[in-house]
Short mmCIF file of C-alpha atoms and ligand atoms in Angstrom, two decimals:
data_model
loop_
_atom_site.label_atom_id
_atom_site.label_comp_id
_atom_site.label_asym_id
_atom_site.label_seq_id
_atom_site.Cartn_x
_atom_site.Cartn_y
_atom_site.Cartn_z
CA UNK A 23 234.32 66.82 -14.32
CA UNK A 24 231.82 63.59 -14.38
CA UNK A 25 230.08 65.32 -17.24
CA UNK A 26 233.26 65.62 -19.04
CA UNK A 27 234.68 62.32 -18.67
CA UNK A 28 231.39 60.22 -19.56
CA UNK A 29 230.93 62.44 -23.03
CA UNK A 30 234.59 61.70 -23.47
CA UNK A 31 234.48 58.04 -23.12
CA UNK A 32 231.38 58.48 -25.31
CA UNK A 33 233.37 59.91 -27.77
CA UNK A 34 236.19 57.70 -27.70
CA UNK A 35 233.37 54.52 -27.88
CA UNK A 36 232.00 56.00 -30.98
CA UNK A 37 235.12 56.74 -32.82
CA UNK A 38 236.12 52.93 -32.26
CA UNK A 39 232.70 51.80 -33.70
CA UNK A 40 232.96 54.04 -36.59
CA UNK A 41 236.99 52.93 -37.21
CA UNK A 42 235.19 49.39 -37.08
CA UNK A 43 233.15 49.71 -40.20
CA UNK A 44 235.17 51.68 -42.77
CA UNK A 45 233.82 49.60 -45.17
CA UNK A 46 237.16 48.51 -46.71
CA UNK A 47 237.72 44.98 -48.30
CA UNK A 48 241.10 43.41 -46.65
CA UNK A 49 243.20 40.37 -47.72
CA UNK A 50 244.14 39.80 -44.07
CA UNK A 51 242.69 37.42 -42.16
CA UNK A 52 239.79 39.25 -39.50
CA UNK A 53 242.01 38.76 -36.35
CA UNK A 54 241.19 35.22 -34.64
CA UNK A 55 242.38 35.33 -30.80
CA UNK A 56 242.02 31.37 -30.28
CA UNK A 57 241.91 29.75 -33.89
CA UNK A 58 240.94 26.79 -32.82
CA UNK A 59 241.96 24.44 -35.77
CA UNK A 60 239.08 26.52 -37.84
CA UNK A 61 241.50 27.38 -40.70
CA UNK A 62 243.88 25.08 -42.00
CA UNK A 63 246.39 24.64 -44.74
CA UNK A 64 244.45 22.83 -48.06
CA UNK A 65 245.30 22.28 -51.37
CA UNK A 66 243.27 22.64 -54.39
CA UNK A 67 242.32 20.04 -56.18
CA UNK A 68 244.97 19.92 -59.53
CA UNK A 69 247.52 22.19 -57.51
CA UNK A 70 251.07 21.31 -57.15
CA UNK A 71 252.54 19.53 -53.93
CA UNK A 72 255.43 20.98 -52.55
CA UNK A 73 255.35 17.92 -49.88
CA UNK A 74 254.85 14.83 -52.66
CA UNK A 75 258.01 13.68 -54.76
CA UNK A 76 256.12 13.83 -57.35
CA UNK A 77 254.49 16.95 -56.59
CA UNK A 78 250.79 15.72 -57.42
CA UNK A 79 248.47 17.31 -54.72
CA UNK A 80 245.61 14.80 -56.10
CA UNK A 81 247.03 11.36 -54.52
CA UNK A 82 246.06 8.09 -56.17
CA UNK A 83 243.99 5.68 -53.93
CA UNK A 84 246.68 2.82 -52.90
CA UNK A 85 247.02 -0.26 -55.30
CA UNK A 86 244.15 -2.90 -54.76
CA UNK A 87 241.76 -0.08 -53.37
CA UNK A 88 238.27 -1.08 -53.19
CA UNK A 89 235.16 1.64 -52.84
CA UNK A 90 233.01 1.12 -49.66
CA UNK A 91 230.14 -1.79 -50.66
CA UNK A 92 232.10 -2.33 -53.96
CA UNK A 93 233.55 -5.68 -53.38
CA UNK A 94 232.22 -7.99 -55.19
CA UNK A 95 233.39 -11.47 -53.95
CA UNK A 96 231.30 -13.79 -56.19
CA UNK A 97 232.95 -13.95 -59.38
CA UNK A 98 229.98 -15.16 -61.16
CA UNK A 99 227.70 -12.38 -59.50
CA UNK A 100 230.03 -9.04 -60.77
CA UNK A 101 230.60 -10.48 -64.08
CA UNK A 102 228.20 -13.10 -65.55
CA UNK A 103 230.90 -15.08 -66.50
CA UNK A 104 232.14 -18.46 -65.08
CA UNK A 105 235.77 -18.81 -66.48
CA UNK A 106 235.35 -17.94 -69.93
CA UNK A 107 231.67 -18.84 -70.15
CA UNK A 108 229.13 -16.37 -69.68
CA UNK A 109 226.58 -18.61 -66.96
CA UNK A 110 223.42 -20.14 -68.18
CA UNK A 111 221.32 -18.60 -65.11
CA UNK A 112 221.33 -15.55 -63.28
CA UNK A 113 223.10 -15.92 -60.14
CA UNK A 114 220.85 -14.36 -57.88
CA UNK A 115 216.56 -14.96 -56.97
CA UNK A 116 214.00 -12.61 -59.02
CA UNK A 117 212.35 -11.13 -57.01
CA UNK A 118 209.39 -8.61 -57.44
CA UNK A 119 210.79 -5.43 -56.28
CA UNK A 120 213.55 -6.63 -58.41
CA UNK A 121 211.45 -6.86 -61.54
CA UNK A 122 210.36 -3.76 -61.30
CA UNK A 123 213.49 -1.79 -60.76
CA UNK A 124 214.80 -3.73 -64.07
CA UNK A 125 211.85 -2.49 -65.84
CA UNK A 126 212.46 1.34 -64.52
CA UNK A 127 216.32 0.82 -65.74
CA UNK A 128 214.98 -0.98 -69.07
CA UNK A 129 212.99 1.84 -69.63
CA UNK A 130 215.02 4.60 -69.31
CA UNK A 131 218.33 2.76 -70.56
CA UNK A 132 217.64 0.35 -73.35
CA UNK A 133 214.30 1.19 -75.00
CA UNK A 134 216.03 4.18 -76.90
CA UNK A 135 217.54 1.30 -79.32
CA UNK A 136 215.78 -1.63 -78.00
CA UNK A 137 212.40 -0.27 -78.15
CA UNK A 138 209.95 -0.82 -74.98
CA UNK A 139 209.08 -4.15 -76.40
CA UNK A 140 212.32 -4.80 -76.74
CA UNK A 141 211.96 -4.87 -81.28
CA UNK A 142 215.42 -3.59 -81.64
CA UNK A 143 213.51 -0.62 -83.34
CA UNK A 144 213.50 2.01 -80.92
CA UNK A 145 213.77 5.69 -81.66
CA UNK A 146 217.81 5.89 -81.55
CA UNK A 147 217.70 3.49 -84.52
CA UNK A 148 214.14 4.46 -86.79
CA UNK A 149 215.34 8.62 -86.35
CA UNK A 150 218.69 8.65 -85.49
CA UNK A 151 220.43 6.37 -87.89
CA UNK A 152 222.10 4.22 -85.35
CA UNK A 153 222.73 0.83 -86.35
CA UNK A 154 219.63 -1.87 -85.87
CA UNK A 155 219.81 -3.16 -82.47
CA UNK A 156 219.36 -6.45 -81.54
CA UNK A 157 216.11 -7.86 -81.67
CA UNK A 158 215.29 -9.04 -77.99
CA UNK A 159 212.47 -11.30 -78.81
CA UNK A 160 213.63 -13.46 -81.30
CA UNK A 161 215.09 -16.86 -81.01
CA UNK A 162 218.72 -15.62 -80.85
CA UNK A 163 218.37 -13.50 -77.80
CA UNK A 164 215.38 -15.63 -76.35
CA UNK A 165 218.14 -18.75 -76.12
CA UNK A 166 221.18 -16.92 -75.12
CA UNK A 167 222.73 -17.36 -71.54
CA UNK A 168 221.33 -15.06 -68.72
CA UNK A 169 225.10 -14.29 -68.29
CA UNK A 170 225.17 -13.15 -71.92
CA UNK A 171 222.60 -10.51 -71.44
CA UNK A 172 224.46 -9.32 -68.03
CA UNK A 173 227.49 -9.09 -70.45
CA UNK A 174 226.15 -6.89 -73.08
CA UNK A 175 225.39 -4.26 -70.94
CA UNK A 176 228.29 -4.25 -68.74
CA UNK A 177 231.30 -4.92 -71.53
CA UNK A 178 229.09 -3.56 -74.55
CA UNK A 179 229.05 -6.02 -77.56
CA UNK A 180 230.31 -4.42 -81.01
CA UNK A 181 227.97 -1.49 -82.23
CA UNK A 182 226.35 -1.23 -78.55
CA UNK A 183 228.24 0.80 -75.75
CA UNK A 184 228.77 -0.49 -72.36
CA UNK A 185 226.56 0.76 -69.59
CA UNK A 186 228.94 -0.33 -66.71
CA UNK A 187 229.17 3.36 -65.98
CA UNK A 188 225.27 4.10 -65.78
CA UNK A 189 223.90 0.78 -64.43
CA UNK A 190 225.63 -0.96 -61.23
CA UNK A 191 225.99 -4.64 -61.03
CA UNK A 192 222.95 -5.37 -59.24
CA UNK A 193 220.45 -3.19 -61.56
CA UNK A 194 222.43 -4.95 -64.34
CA UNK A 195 221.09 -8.29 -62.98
CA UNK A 196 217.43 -6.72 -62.65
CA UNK A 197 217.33 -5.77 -66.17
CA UNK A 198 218.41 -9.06 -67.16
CA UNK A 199 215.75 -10.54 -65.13
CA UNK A 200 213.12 -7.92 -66.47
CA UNK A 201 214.35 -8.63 -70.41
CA UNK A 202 213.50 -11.95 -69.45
CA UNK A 203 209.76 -11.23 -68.27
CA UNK A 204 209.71 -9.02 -71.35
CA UNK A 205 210.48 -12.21 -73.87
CA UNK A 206 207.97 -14.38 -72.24
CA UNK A 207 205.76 -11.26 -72.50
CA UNK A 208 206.24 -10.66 -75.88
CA UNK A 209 205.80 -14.71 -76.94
CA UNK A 210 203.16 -15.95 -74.17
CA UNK A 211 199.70 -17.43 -75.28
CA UNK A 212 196.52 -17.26 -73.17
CA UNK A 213 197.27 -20.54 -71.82
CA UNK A 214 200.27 -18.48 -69.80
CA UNK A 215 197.96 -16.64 -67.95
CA UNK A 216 196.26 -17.83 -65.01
CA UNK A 217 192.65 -18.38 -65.13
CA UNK A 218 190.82 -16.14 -63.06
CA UNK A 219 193.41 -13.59 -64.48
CA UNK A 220 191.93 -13.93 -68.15
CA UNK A 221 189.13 -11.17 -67.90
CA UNK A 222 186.61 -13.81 -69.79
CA UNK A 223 189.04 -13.80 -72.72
CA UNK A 224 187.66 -16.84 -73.83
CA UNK A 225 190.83 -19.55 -74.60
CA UNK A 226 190.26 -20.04 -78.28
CA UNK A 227 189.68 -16.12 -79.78
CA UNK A 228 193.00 -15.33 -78.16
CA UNK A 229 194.86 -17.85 -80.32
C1 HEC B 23 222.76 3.06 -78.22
C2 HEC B 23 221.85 2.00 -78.58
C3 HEC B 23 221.71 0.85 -77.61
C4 HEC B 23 221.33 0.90 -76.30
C5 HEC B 23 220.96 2.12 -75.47
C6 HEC B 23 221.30 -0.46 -75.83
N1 HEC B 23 221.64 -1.32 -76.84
FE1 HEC B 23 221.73 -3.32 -76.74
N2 HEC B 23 222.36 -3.40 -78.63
C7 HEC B 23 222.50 -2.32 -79.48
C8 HEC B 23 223.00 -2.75 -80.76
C9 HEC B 23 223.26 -1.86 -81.97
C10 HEC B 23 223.17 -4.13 -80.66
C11 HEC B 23 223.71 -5.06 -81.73
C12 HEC B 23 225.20 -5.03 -81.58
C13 HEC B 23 225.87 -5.66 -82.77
O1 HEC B 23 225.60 -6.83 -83.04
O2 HEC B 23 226.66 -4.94 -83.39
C14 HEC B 23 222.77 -4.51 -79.31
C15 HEC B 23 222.80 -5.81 -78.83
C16 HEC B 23 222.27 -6.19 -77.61
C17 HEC B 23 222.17 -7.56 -77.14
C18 HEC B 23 222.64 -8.80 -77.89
C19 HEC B 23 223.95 -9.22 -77.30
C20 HEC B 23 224.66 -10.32 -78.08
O3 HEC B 23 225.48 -10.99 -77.44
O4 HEC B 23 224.45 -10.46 -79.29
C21 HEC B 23 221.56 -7.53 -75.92
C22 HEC B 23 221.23 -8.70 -75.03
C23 HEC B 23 221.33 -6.14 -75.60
N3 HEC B 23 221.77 -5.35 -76.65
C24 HEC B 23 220.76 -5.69 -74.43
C25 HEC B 23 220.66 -4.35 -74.08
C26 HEC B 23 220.19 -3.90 -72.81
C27 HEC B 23 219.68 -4.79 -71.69
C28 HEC B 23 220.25 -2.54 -72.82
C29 HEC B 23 219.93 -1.56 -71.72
C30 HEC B 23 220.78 -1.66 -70.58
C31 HEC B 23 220.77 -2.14 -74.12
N4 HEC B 23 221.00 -3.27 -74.85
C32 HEC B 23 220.96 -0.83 -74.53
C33 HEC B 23 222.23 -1.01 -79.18
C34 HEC B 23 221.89 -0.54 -77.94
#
């Protein structure tokens, strides 16, 4: 009688395992004794609403909605402009790490039309037929407002596309602030450089 009954419940144990893994696929949830909040309703993203008016799932952010460390409360700083009047000097110190951030954005950013020395002549416009940019080192661009700079690349200016999108406001300011390095660069004598910086470059063959 003992024998009988433990092979039985044996039996009974392995036909439940076995009705466990039939290997079918089911649509119906696996059942879920204490659910816990683990599944929810959700929409997807473009779906229709049937709680909204007007039946958008994808809500707009309310009016006047700012991003997280996206206000920008200086005027002056988020768009190089003071009224009308794009401002003479950058609004914020150069600094060194700043330089060289402008120079990584210059590089990968502007030197397809700008060229690395900033010529106007880079690759975009010698192969690719894109109208001549504008020639960073000459007089015109050497004289403009700091603000003006700031302004091409975040509005654009005719035949060159804005690069609000790509650059944020403060990498905007440290390209401005590198294309500035890169002018004096480009129209610097000896005398510029610091003595003991020279490597023996004697003052008169470098004229
Ligand atoms: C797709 C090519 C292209 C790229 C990339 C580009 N520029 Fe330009 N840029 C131009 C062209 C073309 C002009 C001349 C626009 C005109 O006068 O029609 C110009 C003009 C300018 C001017 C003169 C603005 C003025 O008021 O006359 C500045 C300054 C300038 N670019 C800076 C930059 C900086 C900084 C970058 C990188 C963030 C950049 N550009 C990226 C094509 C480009």
């Amino acid at each position: 009688m003992r024998l009988l009954s433990s092979s039985l419940w044996a039996a009974l144990s392995l036909t439940a395992l076995l009705a466990g893994c039939r290997g079918q696929e089911s649509d119906q949830p696996p059942v879920h004794l204490n659910p816990n909040m683990d599944s929810q309703p959700r929409y997807d993203s473009q779906a229709e609403s049937k709680f909204f008016e007007d039946r958008r799932t994808m809500r707009f952010p309310v009016e006047g909605t700012v991003a997280k460390g996206n206000f920008l409360e200086n005027d002056v700083y988020a768009t190089g402009k003071d009224g009308d009047q794009y401002v003479a000097k950058m609004p914020v110190p150069i600094t060194e790490s700043m330089l060289k951030r402008g120079q990584q954005q210059y590089n990968i950013y502007c030197t397809p039309c700008h060229d690395a020395t900033g010529s106007g002549m880079g690759l975009v416009v010698t192969r690719g037929g894109y109208p001549q940019a504008t020639n960073l080192n000459e007089a015109y661009s050497r004289t403009m407002p700091d603000g003006q700079i700031y302004g091409a690349i975040a509005y654009g200016i005719r035949n060159m596309p804005s690069y609000a999108a790509q650059i944020p406001v403060e990498d905007r300011w440290a390209v401005v602030a590198y294309v500035r390095a890169l002018q004096f660069s480009q129209n610097a004598s000896i005398q510029d450089v610091p003595a003991d910086k020279r490597g023996g470059m004697p003052v008169e063959a470098a004229k």
